[in-house]
Coordinates of C-alpha atoms (C1' of nucleotides) in Angstrom, one line a residue:
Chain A
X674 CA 0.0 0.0 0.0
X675 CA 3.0 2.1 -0.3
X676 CA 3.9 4.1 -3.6
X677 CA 5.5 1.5 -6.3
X678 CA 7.8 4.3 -8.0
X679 CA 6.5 7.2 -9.2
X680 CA 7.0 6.9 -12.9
X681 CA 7.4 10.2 -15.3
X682 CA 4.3 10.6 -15.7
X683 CA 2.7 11.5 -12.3
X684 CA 5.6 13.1 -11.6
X685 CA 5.8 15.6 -14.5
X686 CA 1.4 16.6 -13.5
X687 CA 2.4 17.0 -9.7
X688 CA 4.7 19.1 -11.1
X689 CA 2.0 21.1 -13.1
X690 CA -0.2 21.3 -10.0
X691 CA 2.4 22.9 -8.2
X692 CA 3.5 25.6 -10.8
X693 CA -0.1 26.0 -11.3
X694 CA -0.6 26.4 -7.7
X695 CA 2.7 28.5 -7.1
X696 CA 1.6 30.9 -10.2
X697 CA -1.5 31.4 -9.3
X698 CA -1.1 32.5 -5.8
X699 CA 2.1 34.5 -6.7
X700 CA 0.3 36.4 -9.0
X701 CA -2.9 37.3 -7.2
X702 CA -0.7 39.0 -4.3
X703 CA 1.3 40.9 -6.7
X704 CA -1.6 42.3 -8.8
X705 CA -4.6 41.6 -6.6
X706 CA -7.4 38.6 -6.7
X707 CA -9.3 40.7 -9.4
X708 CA -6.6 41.2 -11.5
X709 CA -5.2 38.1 -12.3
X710 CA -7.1 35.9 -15.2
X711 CA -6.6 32.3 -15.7
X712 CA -4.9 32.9 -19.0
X713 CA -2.0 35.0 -17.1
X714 CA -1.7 31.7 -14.4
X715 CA -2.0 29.1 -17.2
X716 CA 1.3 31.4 -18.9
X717 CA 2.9 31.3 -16.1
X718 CA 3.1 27.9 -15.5
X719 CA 3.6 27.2 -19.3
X720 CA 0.3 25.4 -20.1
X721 CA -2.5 26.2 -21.9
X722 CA -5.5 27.7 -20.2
X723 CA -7.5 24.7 -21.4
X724 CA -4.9 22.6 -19.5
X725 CA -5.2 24.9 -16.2
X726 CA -8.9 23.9 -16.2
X727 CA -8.4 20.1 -16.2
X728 CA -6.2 20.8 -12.6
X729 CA -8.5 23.4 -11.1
X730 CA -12.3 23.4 -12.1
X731 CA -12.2 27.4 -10.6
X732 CA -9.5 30.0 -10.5
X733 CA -10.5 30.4 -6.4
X734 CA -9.4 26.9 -6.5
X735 CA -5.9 27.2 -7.8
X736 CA -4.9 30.0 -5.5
X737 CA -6.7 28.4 -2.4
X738 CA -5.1 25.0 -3.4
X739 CA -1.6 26.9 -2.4
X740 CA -2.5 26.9 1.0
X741 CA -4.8 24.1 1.9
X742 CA -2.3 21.6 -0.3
X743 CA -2.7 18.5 0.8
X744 CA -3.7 19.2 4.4
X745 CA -6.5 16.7 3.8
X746 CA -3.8 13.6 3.7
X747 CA -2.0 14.9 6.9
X748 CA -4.7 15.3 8.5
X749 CA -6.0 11.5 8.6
X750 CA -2.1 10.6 9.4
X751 CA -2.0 12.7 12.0
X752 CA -4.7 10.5 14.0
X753 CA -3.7 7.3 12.9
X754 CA -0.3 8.7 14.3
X755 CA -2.0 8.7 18.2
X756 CA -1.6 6.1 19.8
X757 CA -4.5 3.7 20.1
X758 CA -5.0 4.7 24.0
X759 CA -6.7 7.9 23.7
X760 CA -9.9 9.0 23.1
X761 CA -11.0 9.2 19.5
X762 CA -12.6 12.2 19.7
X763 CA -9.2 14.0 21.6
X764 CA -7.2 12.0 18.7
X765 CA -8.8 13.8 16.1
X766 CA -9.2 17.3 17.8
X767 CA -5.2 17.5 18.3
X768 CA -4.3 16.2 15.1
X769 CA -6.6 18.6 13.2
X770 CA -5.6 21.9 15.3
X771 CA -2.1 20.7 14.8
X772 CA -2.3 20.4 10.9
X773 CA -4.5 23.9 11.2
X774 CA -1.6 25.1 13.1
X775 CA 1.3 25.1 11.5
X776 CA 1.3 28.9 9.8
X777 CA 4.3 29.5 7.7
X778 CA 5.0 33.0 7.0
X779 CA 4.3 32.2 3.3
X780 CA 0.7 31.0 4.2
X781 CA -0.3 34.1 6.4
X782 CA 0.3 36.5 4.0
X783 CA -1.9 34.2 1.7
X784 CA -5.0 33.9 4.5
X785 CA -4.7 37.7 4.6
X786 CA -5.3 37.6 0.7
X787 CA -8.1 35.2 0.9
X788 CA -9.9 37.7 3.7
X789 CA -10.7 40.2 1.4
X790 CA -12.6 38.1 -1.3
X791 CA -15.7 36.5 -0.7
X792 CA -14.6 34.2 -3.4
X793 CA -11.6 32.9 -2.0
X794 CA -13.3 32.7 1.4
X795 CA -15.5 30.6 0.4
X796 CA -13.0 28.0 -1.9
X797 CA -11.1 27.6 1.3
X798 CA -13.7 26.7 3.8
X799 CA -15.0 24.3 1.1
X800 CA -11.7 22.7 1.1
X801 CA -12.8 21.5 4.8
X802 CA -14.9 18.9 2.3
X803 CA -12.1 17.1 1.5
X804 CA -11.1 15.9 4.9
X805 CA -14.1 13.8 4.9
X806 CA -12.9 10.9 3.3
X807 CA -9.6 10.4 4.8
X808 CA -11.5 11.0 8.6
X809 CA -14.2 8.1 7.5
X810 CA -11.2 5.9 7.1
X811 CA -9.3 6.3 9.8
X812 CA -12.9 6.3 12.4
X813 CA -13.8 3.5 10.4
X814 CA -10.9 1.6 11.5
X815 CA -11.3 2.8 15.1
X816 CA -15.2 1.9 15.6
X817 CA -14.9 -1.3 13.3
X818 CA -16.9 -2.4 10.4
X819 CA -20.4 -2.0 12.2
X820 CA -19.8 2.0 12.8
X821 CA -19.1 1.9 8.8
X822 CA -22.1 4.6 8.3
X823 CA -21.8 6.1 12.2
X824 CA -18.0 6.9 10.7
X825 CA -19.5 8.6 7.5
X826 CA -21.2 10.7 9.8
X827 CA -19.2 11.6 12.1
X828 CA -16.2 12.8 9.4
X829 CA -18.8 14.8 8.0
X830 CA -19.8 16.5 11.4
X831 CA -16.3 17.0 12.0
X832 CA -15.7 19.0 8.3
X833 CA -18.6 20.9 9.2
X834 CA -17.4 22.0 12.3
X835 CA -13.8 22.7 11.2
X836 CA -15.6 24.8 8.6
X837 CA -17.7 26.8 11.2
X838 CA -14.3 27.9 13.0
X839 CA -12.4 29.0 10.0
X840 CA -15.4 30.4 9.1
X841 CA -15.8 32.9 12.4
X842 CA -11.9 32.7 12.3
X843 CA -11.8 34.9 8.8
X844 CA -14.3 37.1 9.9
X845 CA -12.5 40.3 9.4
X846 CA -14.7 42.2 11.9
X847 CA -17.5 40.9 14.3
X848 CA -20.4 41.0 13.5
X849 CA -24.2 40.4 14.7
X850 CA -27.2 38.6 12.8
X851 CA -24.4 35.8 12.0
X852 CA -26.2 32.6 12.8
X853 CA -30.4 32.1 12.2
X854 CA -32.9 34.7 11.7
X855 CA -32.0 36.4 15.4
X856 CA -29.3 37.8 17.0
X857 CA -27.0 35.1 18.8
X858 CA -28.1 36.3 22.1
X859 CA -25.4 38.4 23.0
X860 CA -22.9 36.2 24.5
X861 CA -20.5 34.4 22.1
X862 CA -16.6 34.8 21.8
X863 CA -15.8 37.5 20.3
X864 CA -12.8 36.2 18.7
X865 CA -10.4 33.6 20.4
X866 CA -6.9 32.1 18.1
X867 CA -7.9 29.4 15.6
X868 CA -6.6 26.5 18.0
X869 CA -9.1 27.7 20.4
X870 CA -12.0 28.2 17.9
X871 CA -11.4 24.6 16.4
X872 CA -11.4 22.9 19.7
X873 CA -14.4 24.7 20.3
X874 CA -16.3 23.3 17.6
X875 CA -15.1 19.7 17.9
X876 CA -16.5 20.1 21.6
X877 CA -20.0 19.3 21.0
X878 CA -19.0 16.2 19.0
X879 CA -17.1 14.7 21.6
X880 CA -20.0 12.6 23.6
X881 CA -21.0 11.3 20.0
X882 CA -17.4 9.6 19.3
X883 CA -17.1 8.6 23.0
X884 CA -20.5 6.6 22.6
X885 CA -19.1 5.5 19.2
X886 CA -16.1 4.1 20.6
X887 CA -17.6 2.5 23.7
X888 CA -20.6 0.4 21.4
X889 CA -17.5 -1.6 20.0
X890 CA -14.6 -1.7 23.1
X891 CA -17.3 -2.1 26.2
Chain B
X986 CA -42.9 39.5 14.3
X987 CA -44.9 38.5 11.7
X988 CA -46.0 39.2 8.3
X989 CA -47.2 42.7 8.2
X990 CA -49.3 42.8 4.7
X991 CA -46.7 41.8 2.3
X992 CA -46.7 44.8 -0.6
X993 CA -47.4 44.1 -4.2
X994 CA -43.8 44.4 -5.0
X995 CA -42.8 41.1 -2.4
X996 CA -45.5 39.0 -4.2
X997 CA -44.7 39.6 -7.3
X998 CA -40.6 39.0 -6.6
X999 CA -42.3 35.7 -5.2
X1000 CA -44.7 35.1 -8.1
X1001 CA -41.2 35.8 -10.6
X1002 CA -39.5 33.2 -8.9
X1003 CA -41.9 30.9 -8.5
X1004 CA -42.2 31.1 -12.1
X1005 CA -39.1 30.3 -12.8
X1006 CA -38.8 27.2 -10.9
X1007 CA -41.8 26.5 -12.3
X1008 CA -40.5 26.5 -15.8
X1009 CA -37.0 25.5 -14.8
X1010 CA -38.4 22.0 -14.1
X1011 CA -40.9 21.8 -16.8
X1012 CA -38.6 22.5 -19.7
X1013 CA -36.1 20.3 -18.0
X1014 CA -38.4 17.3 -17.3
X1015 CA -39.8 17.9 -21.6
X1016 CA -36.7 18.5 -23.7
X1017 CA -34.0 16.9 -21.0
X1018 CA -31.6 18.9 -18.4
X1019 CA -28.8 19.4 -21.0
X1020 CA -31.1 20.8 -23.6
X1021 CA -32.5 23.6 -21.6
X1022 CA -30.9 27.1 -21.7
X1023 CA -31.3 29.9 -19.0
X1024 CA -32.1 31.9 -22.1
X1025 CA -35.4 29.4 -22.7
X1026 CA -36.3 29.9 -18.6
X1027 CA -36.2 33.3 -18.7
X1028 CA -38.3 33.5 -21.8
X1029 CA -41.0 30.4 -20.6
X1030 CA -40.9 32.6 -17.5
X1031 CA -41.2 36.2 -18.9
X1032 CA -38.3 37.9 -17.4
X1033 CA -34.6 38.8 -19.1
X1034 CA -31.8 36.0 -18.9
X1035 CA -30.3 38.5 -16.3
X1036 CA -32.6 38.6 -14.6
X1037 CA -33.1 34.5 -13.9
X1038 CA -29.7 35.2 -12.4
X1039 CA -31.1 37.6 -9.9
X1040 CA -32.9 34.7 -8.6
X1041 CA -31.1 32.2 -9.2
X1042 CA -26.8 31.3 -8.9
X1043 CA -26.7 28.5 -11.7
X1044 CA -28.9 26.8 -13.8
X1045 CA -29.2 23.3 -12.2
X1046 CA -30.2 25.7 -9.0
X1047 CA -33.3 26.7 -10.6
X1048 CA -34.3 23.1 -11.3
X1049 CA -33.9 21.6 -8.2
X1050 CA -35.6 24.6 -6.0
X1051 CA -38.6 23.3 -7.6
X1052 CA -38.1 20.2 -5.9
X1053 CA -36.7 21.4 -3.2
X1054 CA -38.9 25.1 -2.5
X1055 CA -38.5 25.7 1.1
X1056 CA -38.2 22.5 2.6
X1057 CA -35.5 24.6 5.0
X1058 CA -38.1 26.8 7.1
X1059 CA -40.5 24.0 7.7
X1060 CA -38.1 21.8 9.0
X1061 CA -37.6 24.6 11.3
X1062 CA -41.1 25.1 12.1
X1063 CA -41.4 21.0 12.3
X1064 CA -39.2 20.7 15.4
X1065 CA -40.3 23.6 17.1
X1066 CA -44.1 22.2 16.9
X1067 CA -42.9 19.2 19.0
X1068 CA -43.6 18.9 22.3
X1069 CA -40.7 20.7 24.5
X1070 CA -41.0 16.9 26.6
X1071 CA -39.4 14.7 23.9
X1072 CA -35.8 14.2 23.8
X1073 CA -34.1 17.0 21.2
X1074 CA -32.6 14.3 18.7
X1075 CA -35.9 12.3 18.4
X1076 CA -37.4 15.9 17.7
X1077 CA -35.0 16.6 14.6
X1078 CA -35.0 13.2 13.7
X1079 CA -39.1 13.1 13.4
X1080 CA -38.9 16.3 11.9
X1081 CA -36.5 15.4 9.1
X1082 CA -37.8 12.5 8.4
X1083 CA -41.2 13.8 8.0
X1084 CA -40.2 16.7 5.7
X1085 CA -38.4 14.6 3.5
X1086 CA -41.0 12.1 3.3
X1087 CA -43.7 14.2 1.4
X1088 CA -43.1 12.5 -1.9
X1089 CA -45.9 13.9 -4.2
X1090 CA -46.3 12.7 -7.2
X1091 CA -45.0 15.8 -9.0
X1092 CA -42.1 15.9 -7.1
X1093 CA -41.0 11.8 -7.7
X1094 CA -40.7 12.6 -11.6
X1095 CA -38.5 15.6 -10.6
X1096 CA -36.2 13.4 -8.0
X1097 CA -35.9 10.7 -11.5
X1098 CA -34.8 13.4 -13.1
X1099 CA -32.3 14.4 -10.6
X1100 CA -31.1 11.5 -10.7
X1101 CA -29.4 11.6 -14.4
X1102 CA -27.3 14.3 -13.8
X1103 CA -24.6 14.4 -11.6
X1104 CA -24.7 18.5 -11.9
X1105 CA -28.1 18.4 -10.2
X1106 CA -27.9 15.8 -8.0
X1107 CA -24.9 17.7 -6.7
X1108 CA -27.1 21.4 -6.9
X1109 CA -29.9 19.3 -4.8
X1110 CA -27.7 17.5 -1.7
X1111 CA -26.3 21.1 -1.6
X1112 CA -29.5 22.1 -0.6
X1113 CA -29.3 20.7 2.4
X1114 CA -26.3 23.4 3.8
X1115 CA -29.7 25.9 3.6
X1116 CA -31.5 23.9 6.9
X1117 CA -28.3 24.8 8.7
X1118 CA -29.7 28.2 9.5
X1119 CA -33.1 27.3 10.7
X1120 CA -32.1 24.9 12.6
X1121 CA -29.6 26.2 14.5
X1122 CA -31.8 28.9 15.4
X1123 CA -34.4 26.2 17.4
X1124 CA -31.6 24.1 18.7
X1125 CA -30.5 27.6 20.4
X1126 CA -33.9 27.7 21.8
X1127 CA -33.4 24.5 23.2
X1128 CA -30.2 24.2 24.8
X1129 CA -30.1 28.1 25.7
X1130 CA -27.4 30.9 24.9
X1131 CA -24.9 28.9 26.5
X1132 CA -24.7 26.1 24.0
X1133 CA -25.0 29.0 21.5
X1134 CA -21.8 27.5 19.9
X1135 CA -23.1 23.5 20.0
X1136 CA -25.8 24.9 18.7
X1137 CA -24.0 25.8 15.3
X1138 CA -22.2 22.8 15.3
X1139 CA -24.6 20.3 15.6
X1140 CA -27.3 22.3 13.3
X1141 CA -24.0 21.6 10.8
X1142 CA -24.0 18.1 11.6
X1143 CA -27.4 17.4 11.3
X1144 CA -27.1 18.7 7.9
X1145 CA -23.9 16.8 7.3
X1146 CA -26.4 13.9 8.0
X1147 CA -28.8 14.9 5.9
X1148 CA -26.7 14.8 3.1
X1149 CA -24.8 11.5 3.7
X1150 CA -28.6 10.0 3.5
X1151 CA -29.6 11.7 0.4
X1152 CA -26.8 10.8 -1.3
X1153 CA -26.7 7.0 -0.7
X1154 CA -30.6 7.2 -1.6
X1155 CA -29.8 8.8 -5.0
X1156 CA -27.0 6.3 -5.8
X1157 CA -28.8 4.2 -8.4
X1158 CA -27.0 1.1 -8.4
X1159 CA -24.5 -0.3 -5.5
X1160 CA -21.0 0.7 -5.8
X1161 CA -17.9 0.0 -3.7
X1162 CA -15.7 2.1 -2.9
X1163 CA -17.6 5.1 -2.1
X1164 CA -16.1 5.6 1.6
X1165 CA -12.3 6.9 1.7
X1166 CA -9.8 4.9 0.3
X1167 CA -10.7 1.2 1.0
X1168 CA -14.0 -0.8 0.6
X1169 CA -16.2 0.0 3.6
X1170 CA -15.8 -3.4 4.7
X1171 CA -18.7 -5.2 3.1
X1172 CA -21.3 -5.4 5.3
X1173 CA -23.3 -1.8 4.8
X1174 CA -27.1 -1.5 4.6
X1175 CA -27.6 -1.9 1.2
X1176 CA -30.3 0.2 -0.1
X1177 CA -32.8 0.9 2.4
X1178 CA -35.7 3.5 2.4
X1179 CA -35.3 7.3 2.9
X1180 CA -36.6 7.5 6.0
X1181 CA -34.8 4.4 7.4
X1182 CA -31.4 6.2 5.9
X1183 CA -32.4 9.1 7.5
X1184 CA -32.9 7.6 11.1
X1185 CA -29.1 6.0 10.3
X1186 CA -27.5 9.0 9.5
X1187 CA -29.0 10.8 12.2
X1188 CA -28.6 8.1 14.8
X1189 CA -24.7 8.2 15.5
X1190 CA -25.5 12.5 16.7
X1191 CA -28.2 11.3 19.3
X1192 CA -25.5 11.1 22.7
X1193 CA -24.1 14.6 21.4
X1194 CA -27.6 16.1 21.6
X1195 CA -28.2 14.3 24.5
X1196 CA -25.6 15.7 26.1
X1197 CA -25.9 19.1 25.3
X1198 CA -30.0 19.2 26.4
X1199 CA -28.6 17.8 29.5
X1200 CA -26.1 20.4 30.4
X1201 CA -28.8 23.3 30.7
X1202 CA -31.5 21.0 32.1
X1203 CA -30.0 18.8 34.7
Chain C
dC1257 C1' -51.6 63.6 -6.7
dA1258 C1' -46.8 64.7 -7.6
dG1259 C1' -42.3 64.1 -6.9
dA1260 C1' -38.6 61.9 -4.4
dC1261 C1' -36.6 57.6 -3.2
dA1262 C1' -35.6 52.7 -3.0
dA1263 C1' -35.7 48.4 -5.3
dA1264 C1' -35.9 45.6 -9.0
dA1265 C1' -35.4 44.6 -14.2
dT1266 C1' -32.6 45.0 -18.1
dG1267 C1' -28.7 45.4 -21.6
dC1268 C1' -24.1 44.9 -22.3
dG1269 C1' -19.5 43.3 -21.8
dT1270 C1' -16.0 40.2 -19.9
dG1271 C1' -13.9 36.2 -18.2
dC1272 C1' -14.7 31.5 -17.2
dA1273 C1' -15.9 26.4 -17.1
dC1274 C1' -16.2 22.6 -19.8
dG1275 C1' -17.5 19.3 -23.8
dC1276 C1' -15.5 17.7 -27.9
dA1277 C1' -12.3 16.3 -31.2
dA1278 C1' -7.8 16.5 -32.7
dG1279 C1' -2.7 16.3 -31.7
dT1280 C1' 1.2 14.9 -28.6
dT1281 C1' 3.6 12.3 -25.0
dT1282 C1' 4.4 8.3 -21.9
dG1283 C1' 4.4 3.6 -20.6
dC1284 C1' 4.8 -1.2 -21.9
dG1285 C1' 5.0 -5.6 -24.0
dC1286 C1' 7.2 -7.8 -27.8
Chain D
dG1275 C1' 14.3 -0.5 -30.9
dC1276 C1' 9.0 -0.8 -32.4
dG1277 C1' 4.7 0.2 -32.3
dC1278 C1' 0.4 0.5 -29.9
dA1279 C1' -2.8 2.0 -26.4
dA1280 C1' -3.8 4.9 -22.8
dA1281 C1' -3.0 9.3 -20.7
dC1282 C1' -2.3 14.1 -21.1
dT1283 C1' -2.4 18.6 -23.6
dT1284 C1' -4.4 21.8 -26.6
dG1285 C1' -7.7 24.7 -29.6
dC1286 C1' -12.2 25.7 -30.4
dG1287 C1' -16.9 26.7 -29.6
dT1288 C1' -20.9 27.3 -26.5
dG1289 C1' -23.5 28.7 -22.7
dC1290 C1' -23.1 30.8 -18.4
dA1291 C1' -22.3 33.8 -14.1
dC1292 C1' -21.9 38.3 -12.8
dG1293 C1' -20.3 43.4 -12.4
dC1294 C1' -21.8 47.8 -13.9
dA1295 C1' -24.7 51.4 -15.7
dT1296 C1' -29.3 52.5 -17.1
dT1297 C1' -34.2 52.2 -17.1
dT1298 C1' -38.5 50.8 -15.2
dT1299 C1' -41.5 50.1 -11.3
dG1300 C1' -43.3 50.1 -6.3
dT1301 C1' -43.5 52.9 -2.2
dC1302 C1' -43.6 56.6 0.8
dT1303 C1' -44.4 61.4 2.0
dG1304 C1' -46.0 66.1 1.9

DNA sequence: CAGACAAAATGCGTGCACGCAAGTTTGCGC
DNA sequence: GCGCAAACTTGCGTGCACGCATTTTGTCTG
């Protein structure tokens, strides 16, 4: 299950991705989000702009993609990483603020970019989407075959609530009316640092895996 | 806080949009999805093509809102209407389950239809993000300004859930798989009904609802 | 009722996503 | 090495989403 050897091939499109990627994000903080079409990205990375669209089905994506990468991977690694002792729901809470965590300087200057456009906000926090799959493996194989659907699930929730702090997280300034048809009450953090927001939002989940985890190790 | 007499120019913003749905689905369910152009909405429906796009974000949107119309408030209004003695998952769960369970006959040619494309049957599980909202505004009610947070979080999840259900009951034959990188083990409910996928989805988010009605209401 | 004001409809222009049908490169067995 | 099949790239054409400026249409007030 390991890689065979990479042959030319997948090595020369990772390569594309990655000057795609690169380019695209390069060029939208020198000239702005606006001002950057896919034809300029697709020239820089020496492709065609037909080509750029069979990598990234948006331009949002391209740029976003430079940040996110390939969090999604690390992510599941990261709790198959803990040892087997710990809770499941404190496995994945720690892995994910530790993979949400790791701000390079080259990344913050990019969230800073993706504040201003609606656009861009949104492409990243629909990146969350891609954690799913890896998480459903990796609960799968915690819960057993039985929890197969209960692990479905619960990846989801987690996505959704990894969303909903980035989400609060990016918000420039706070603001009221956020959540359903009436004010939030009054009371909610202003603001907190990501690790704290994301731990946050895993909290309500935790009695979910804990009764997850117990229906299969009593 | 309620409707005051809603002008002439609300009803006929309403009356526009219903319209369009209205032909959205029509045209699509005559000629086939792929052979319907905004350009032929906007004319069944009397309006410019920019116009449709006032109303509507994408094509396959217009479509499935017919199908879909505002399934988001009465779920809402579904819960809420329960008794405040039954526990807060069964709630949601009836409630779901009985707003997703009104199949008329009109809409079970629309869901066949759905079915074809993988553009709408992506435009219609995305419809489920739209109950988050709602939702999260009775759970609030529920679990108080406290769990103002949870509240988000598990409105997220329920809609996480939501969408895990629909999508396996849209799937029109079996595949493997479909879970994250290795077969989900081979013993998953097969097909199953709506409402019995429903009840599954929802079931593994019961002990965190549970919990958080119990931390305000001990 | 007239005139001001807000909201919605419309026309136009631009960039984009994507299907399709070549053309080109890579991998592989002989 | 040789040639073939699959994978990837590219050009082209079409329909679409959406910003902007303008016109039309409710609505409110004196």
């Amino acid at each position: 299950m390991t890689t065979p050897p990479p042959g030319l091939r997948e090595r020369k499109k990772q390569a594309t991705r990655e000057a795609l990627r690169e380019a695209a994000l390069r060029l939208a903080v020198e000239h702005g989000p606006d001002q950057v079409r896919v034809e300029d990205i697709a020239e820089a990375a020496g492709v065609s702009p037909r080509t750029y669209n069979n990598y990234f089905a948006s331009r949002e994506q391209a740029i976003v993609s430079a940040v996110s990468a390939d969090r999604e991977a690390r992510i599941a690694a990261a709790v198959a990483a803990r040892p087997a002792g710990v809770r499941l729901a404190d496995a994945i809470a720690e892995a994910v603020v530790e993979q949400y965590t790791n701000t390079g300087e080259h990344e913050h200057e990019a969230l800073l970019l993706i504040t201003t456009r609606t656009a861009l906000r949104d492409a990243f926090l629909d990146t969350t989407a891609g954690i799913e799959a890896p998480l459903t493996a990796v609960i799968a194989e915690r819960i057993g075959d039985v929890g197969a659907h209960a692990a479905r699930v619960l990846a989801a929730s987690v996505a959704a609530a990894v969303r909903i702090a980035l989400e609060g997280w990016l918000q420039p300034t706070g603001n009221a009316e956020a959540a359903g048809g009436f004010g939030t009450g009054g009371l909610v953090v202003p603001s907190g640092s990501l690790p704290d927001r994301l731990r946050a939002a895993l909290a309500p989940l935790t009695p979910a895996f804990d009764a997850a985890e117990q229906r299969t190790q009593p």
